[in-house]
Short mmCIF file of C-alpha atoms and ligand atoms in Angstrom, two decimals:
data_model
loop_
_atom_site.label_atom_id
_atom_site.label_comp_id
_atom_site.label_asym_id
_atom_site.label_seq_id
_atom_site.Cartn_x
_atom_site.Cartn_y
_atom_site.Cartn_z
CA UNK N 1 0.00 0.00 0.00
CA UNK N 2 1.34 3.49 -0.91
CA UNK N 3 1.95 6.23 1.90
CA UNK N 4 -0.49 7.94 3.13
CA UNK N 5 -3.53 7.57 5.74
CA UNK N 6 -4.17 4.11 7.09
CA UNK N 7 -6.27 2.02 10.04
CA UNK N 8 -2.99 3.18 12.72
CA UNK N 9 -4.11 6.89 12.06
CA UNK N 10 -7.89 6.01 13.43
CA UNK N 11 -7.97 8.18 16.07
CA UNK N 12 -9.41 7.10 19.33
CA UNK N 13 -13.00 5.77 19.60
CA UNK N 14 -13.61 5.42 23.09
CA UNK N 15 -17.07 6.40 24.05
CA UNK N 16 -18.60 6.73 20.51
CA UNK N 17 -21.03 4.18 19.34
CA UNK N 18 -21.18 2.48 16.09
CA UNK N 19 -23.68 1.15 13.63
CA UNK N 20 -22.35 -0.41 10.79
CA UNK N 21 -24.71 -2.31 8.43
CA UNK N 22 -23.58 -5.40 6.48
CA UNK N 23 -20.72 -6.31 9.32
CA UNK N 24 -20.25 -9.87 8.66
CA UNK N 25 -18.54 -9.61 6.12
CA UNK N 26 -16.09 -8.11 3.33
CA UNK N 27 -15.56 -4.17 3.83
CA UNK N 28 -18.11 -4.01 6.74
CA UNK N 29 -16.80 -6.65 9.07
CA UNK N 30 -13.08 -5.02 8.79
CA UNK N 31 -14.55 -1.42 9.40
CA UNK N 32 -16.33 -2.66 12.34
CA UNK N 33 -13.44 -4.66 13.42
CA UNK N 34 -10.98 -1.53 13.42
CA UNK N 35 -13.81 0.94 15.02
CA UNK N 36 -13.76 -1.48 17.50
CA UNK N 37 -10.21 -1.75 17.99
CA UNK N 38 -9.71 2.22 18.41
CA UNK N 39 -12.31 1.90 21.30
CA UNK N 40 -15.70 1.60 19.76
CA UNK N 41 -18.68 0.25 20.91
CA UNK N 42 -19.65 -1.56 17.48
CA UNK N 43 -23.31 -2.75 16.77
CA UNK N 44 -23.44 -5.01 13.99
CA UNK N 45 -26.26 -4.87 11.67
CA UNK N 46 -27.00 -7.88 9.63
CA UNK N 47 -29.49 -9.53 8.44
CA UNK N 48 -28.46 -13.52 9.21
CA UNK N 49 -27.81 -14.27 13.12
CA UNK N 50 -25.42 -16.89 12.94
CA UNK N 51 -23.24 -14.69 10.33
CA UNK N 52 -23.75 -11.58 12.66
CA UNK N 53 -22.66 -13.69 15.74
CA UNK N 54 -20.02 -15.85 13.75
CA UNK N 55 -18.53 -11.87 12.62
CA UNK N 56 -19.17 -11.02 16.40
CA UNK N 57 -16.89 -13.35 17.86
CA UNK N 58 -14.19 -13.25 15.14
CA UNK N 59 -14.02 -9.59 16.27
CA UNK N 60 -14.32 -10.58 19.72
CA UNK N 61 -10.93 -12.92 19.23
CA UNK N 62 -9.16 -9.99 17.11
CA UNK N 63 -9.28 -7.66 19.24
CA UNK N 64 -9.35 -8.21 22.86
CA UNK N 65 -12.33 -6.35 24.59
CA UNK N 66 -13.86 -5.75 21.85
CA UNK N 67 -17.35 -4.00 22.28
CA UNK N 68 -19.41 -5.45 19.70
CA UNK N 69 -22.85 -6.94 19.36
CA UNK N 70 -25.01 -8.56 16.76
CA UNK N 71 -28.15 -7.10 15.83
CA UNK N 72 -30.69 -8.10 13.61
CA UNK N 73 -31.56 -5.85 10.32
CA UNK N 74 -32.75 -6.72 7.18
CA UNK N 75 -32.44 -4.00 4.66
CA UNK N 76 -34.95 -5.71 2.04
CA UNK N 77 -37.63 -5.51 4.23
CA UNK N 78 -38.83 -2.17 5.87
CA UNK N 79 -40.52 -3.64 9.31
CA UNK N 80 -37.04 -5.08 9.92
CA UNK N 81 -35.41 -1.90 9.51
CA UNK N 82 -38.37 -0.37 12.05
CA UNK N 83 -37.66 -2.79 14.39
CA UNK N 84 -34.03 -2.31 14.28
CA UNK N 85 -34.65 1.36 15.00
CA UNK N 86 -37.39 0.96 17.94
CA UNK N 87 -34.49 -1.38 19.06
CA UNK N 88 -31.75 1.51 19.26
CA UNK N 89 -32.67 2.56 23.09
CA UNK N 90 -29.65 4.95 23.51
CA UNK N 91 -30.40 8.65 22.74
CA UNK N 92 -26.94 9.57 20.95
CA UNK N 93 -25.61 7.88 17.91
CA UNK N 94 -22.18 8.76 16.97
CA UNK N 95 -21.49 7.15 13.80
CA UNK N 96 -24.23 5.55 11.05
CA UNK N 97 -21.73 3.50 8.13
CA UNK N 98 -24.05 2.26 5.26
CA UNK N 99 -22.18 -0.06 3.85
CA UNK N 100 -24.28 -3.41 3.00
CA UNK N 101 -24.97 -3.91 -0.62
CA UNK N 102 -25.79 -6.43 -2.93
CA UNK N 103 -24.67 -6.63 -6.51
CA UNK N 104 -25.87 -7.68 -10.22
CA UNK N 105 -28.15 -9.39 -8.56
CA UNK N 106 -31.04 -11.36 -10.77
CA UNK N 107 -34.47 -9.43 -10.95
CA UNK N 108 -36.17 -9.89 -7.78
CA UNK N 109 -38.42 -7.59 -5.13
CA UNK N 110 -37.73 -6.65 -1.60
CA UNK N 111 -40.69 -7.25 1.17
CA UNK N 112 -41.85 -4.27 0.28
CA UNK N 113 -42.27 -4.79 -3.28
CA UNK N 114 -38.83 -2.57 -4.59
CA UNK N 115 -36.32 -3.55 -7.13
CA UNK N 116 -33.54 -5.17 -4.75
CA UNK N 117 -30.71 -3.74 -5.65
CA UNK N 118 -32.37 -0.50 -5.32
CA UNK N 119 -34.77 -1.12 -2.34
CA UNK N 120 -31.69 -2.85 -0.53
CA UNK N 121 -28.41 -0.42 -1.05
CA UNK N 122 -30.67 3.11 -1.04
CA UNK N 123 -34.04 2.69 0.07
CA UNK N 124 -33.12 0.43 3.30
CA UNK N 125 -30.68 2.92 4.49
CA UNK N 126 -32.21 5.63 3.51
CA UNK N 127 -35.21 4.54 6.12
CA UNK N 128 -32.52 3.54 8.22
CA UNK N 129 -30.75 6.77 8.42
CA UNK N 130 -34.47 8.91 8.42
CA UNK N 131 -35.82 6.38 11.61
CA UNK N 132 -32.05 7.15 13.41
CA UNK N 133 -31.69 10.57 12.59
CA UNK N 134 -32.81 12.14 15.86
CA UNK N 135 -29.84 9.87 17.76
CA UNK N 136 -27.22 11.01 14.74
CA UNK N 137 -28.88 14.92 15.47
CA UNK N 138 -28.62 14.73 19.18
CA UNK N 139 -24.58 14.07 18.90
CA UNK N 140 -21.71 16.34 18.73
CA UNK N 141 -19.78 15.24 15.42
CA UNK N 142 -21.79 12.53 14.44
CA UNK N 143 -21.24 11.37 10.83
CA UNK N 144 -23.45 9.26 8.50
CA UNK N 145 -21.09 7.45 5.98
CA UNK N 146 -22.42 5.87 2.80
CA UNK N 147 -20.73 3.39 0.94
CA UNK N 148 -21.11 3.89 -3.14
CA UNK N 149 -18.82 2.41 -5.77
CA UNK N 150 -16.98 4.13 -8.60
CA UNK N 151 -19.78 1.78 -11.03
CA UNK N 152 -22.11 4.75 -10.17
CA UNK N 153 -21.02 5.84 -13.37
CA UNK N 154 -23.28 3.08 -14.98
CA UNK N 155 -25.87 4.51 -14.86
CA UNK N 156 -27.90 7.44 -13.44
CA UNK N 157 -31.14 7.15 -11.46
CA UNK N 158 -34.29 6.84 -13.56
CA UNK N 159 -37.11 8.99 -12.15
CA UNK N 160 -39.60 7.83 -14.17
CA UNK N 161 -38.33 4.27 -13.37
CA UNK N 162 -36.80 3.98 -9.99
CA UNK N 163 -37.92 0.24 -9.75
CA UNK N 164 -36.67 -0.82 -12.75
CA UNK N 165 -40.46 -2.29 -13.79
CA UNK N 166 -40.01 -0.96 -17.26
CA UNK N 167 -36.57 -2.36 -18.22
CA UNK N 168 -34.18 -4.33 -15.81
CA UNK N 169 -30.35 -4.81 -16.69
CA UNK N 170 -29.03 -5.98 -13.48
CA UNK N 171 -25.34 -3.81 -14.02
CA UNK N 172 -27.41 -0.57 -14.64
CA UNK N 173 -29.66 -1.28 -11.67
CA UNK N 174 -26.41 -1.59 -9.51
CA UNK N 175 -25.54 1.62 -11.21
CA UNK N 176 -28.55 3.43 -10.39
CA UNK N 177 -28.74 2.28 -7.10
CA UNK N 178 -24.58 3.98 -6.17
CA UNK N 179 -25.84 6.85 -7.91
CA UNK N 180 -29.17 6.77 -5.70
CA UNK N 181 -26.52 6.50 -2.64
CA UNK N 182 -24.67 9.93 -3.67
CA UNK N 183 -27.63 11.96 -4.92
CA UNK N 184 -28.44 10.68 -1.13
CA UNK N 185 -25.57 11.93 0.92
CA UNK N 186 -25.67 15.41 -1.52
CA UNK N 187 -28.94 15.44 -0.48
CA UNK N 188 -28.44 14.90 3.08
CA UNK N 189 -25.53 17.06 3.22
CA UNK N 190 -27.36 19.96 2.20
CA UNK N 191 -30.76 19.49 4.25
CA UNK N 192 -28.37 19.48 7.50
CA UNK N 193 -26.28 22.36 6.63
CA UNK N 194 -29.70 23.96 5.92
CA UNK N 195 -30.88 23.31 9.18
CA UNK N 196 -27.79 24.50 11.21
CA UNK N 197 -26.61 20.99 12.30
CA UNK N 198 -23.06 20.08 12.40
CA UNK N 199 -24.05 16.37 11.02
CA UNK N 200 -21.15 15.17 8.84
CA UNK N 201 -22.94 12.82 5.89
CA UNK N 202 -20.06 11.70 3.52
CA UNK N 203 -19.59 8.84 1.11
CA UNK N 204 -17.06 6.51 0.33
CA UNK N 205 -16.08 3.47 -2.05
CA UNK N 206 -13.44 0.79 -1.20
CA UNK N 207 -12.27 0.66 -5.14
CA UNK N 208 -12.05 -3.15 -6.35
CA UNK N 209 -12.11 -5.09 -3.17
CA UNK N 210 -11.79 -8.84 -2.59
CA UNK N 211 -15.13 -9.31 -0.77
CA UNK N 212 -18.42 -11.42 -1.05
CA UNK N 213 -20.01 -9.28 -3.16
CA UNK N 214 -18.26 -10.47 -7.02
CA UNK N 215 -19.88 -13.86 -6.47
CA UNK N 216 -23.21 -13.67 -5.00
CA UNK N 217 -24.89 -13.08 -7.97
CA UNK N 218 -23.66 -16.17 -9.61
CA UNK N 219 -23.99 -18.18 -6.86
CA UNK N 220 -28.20 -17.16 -6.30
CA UNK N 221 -28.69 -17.96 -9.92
CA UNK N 222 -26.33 -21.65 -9.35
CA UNK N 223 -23.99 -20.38 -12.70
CA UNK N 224 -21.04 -21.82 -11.49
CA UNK N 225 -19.09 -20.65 -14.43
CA UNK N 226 -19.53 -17.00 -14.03
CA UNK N 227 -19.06 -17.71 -10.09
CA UNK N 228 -15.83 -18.77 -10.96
CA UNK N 229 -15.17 -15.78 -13.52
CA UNK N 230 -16.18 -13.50 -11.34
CA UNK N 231 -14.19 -15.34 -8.62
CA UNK N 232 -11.02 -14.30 -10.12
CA UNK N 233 -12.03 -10.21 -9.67
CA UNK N 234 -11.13 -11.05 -6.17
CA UNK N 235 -7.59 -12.08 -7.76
CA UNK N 236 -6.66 -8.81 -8.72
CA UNK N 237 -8.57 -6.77 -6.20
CA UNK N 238 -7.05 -5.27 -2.88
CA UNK N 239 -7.82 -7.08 0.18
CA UNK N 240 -11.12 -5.90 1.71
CA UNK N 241 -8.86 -4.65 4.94
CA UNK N 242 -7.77 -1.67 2.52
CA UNK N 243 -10.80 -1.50 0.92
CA UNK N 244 -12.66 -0.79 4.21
CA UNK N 245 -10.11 2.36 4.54
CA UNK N 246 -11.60 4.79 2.46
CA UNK N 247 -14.79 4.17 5.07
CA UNK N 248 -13.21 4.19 7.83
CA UNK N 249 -10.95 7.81 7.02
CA UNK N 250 -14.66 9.26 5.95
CA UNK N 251 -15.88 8.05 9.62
CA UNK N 252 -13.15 9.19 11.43
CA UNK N 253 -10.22 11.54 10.22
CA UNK N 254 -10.78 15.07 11.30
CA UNK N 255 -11.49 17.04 8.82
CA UNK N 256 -13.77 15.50 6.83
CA UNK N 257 -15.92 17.49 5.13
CA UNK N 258 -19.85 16.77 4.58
CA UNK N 259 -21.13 15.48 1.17
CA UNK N 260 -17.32 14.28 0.27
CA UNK N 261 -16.25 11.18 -1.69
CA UNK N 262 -13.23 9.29 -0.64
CA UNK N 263 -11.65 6.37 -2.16
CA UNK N 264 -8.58 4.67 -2.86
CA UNK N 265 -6.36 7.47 -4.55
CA UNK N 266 -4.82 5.49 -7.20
CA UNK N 267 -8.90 4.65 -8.20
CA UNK N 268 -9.24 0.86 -7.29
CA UNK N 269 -6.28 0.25 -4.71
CA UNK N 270 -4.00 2.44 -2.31
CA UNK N 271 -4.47 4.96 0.53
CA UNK N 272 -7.33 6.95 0.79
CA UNK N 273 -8.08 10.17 -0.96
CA UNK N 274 -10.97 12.42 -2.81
CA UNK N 275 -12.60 10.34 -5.40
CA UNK N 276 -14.09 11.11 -8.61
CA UNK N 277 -17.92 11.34 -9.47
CA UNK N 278 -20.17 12.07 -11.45
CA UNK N 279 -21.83 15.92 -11.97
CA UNK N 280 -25.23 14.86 -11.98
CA UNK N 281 -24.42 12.93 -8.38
CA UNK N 282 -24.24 16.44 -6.66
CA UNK N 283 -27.21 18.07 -8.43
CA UNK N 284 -29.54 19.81 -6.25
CA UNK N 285 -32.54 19.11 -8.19
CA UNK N 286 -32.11 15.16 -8.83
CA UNK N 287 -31.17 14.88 -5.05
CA UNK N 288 -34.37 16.33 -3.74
CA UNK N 289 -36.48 14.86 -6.32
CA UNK N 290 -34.84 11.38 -5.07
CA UNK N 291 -35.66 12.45 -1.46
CA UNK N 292 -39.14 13.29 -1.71
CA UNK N 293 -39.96 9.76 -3.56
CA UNK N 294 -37.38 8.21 -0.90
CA UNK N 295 -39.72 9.56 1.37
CA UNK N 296 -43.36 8.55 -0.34
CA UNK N 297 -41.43 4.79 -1.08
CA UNK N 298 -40.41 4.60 1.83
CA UNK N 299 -43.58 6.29 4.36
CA UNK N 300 -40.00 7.62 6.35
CA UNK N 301 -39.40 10.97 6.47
CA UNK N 302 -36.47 13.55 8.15
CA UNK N 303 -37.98 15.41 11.19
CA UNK N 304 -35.82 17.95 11.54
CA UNK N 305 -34.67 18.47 8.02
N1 NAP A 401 -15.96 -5.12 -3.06
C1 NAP A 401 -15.85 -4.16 -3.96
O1 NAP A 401 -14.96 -4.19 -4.84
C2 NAP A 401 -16.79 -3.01 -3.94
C3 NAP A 401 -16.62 -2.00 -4.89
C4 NAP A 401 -17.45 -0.88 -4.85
C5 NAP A 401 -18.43 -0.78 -3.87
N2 NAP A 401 -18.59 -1.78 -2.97
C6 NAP A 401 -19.64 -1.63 -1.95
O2 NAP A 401 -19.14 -2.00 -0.69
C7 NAP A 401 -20.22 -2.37 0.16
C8 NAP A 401 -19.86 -3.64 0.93
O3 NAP A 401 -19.76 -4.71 0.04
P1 NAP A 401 -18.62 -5.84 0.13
O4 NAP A 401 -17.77 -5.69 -1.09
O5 NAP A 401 -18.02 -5.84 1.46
O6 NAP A 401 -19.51 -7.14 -0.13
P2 NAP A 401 -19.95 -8.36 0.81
O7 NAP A 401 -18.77 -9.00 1.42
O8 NAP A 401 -20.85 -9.17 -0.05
O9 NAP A 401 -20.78 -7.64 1.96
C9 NAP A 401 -22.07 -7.15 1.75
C10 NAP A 401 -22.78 -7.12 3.08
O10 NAP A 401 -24.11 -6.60 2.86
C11 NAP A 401 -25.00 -7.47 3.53
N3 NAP A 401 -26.36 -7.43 2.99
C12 NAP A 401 -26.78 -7.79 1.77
N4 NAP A 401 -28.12 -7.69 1.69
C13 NAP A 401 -28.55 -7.24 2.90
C14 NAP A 401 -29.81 -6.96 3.45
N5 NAP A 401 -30.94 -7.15 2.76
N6 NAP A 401 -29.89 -6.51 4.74
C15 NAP A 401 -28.76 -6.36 5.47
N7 NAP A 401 -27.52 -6.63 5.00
C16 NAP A 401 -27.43 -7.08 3.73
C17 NAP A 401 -24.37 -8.85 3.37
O11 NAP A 401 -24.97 -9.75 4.27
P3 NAP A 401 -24.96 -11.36 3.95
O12 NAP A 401 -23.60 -11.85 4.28
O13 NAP A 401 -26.02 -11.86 4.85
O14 NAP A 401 -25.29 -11.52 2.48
C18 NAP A 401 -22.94 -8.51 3.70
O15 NAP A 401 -22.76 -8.42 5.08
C19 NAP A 401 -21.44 -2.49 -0.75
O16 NAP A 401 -22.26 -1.37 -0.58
C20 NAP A 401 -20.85 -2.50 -2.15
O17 NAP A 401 -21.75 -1.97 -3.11
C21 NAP A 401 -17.79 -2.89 -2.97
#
């Protein structure tokens, strides 16, 4: 890995709580596991118990003390992501990392009847993020980190379309759906300043990282052959302890400015650094356009913002 800013320059977490979504595995179980390591107490969202325990415990054995717990959120279905909120007792939340995703995934429908790729890596968090923004509002320098991918530049949102009922091309749907999660954090970004609040919402994306996420596809649909194509991304990608970085320098390096994008500097590997995107990913219009249906999809809205 090149100089430059890396898990040893985390500062200290102690007394700052945690949610990170998606922590079992890939990019979200190593942020989780370093947050925890500077001091963080670190709740893990996922939506399987045994993987959230089984990620749990391997934290637990990494990193001696570790305060971390498993709790249950499914992203693809709204009442889970209610409950999951009701759940969240304490009144201050310091740090909110989106980071679950799915990818290329065949067509299919969450709970609530939205395109999965878009209901699961926007929609979810965006309800998750609405339901815990009074905790994120009541904090002193709390941040809400979003993880996108550079393959936002598949494909912009569709506002005719969101749900892909018309057409569905499951790349462009995964496109959509990291554009949805920028035009988010602009969004967000901008509805805080607005309202006074010192509420740090950034993004992120770990460049190509060796993760889960290359195969799952494959492996729903039983196509062993592009399972083991795809298998070989995770060949040449980083390890997903680097690609967790750019995440975890948007969470916690001072500094950090709100609607930002960081990722690796050298685009798909190395230290972290401002990433590129996409114009029409910070345009005021398509962000609060994406909001207000956000909000009508998803029955959550902002109090506050
Ligand atoms: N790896 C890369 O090269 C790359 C590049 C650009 C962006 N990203 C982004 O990085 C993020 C993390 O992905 P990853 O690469 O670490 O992949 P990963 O190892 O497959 O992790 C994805 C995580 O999301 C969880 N998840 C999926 N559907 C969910 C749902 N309905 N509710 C709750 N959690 C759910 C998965 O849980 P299960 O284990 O239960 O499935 C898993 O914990 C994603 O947002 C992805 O788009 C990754």
């Amino acid at each position: 890995m090149s100089h430059g800013w890396s898990a040893r320059d985390i500062p200290d977490q102690s007394g700052r709580t945690a949610v990170v979504t998606g922590a079992n595995s890939g990019i979200g179980l190593h942020t989780a596991r370093e947050l925890a390591r500077c001091g963080a107490r670190v709740l893990l969202a996922c939506r399987d118990e045994r993987r959230g325990k089984e990620a749990a415990d391997r934290i637990r054995y990494a990193v001696r003390g570790a305060d971390v717990e498993f709790a249950a959120l499914d992203l693809a279905d709204l009442s889970s992501v209610r409950e999951f909120a009701a759940d969240y007792r304490a009144d201050t939340l310091d740090l909110l990392i989106n980071n679950a995703g799915v990818m290329a995934l065949p067509y299919g429908r969450t709970a609530d009847g939205f395109e999965t790729q878009f209901g699961v890596n926007h929609l979810g968090h965006f309800a998750l993020t609405g339901l815990l923004l009074p905790k994120l509002l009541a904090t002193e320098g709390a941040r809400v980190v979003t993880v996108s991918s550079g393959m936002h530049a598949l494909a912009d949102i569709d506002m005719g379309d969101l749900n892909s009922e018309r057409t569905y091309h499951r790349w462009i749907a995964y496109g959509r759906s990291k554009t949805a999660n920028l035009l988010f954090v602009h969004e967000l970004a901008r509805r805080a300043a607005a309202a006074g609040s010192t509420l740090v919402a950034a993004a992120a994306h770990p460049g190509l990282a060796a993760t889960d996420l290359h195969t799952a596809g494959a492996r729903m649909e039983r196509r062993r052959a592009v399972e083991r194509v795809m298998g070989l991304v995770n060949v040449l990608a980083q390890p997903a302890s680097a690609g967790a970085l750019p995440t975890l320098y948007a969470a916690t390096a001072p500094g950090v400015r709100p609607d930002w994008f960081t990722g690796p500097r050298r685009g798909r590997r190395g230290a972290p650094g401002p990433s590129w995107r996409a114009d029409r990913t910070r345009d005021d219009v398509a962000g609060e356009r994406l909001w207000v249906a956000s909000e009508q999809l998803t029955g959550v809205t902002y109090p506050g913002l």
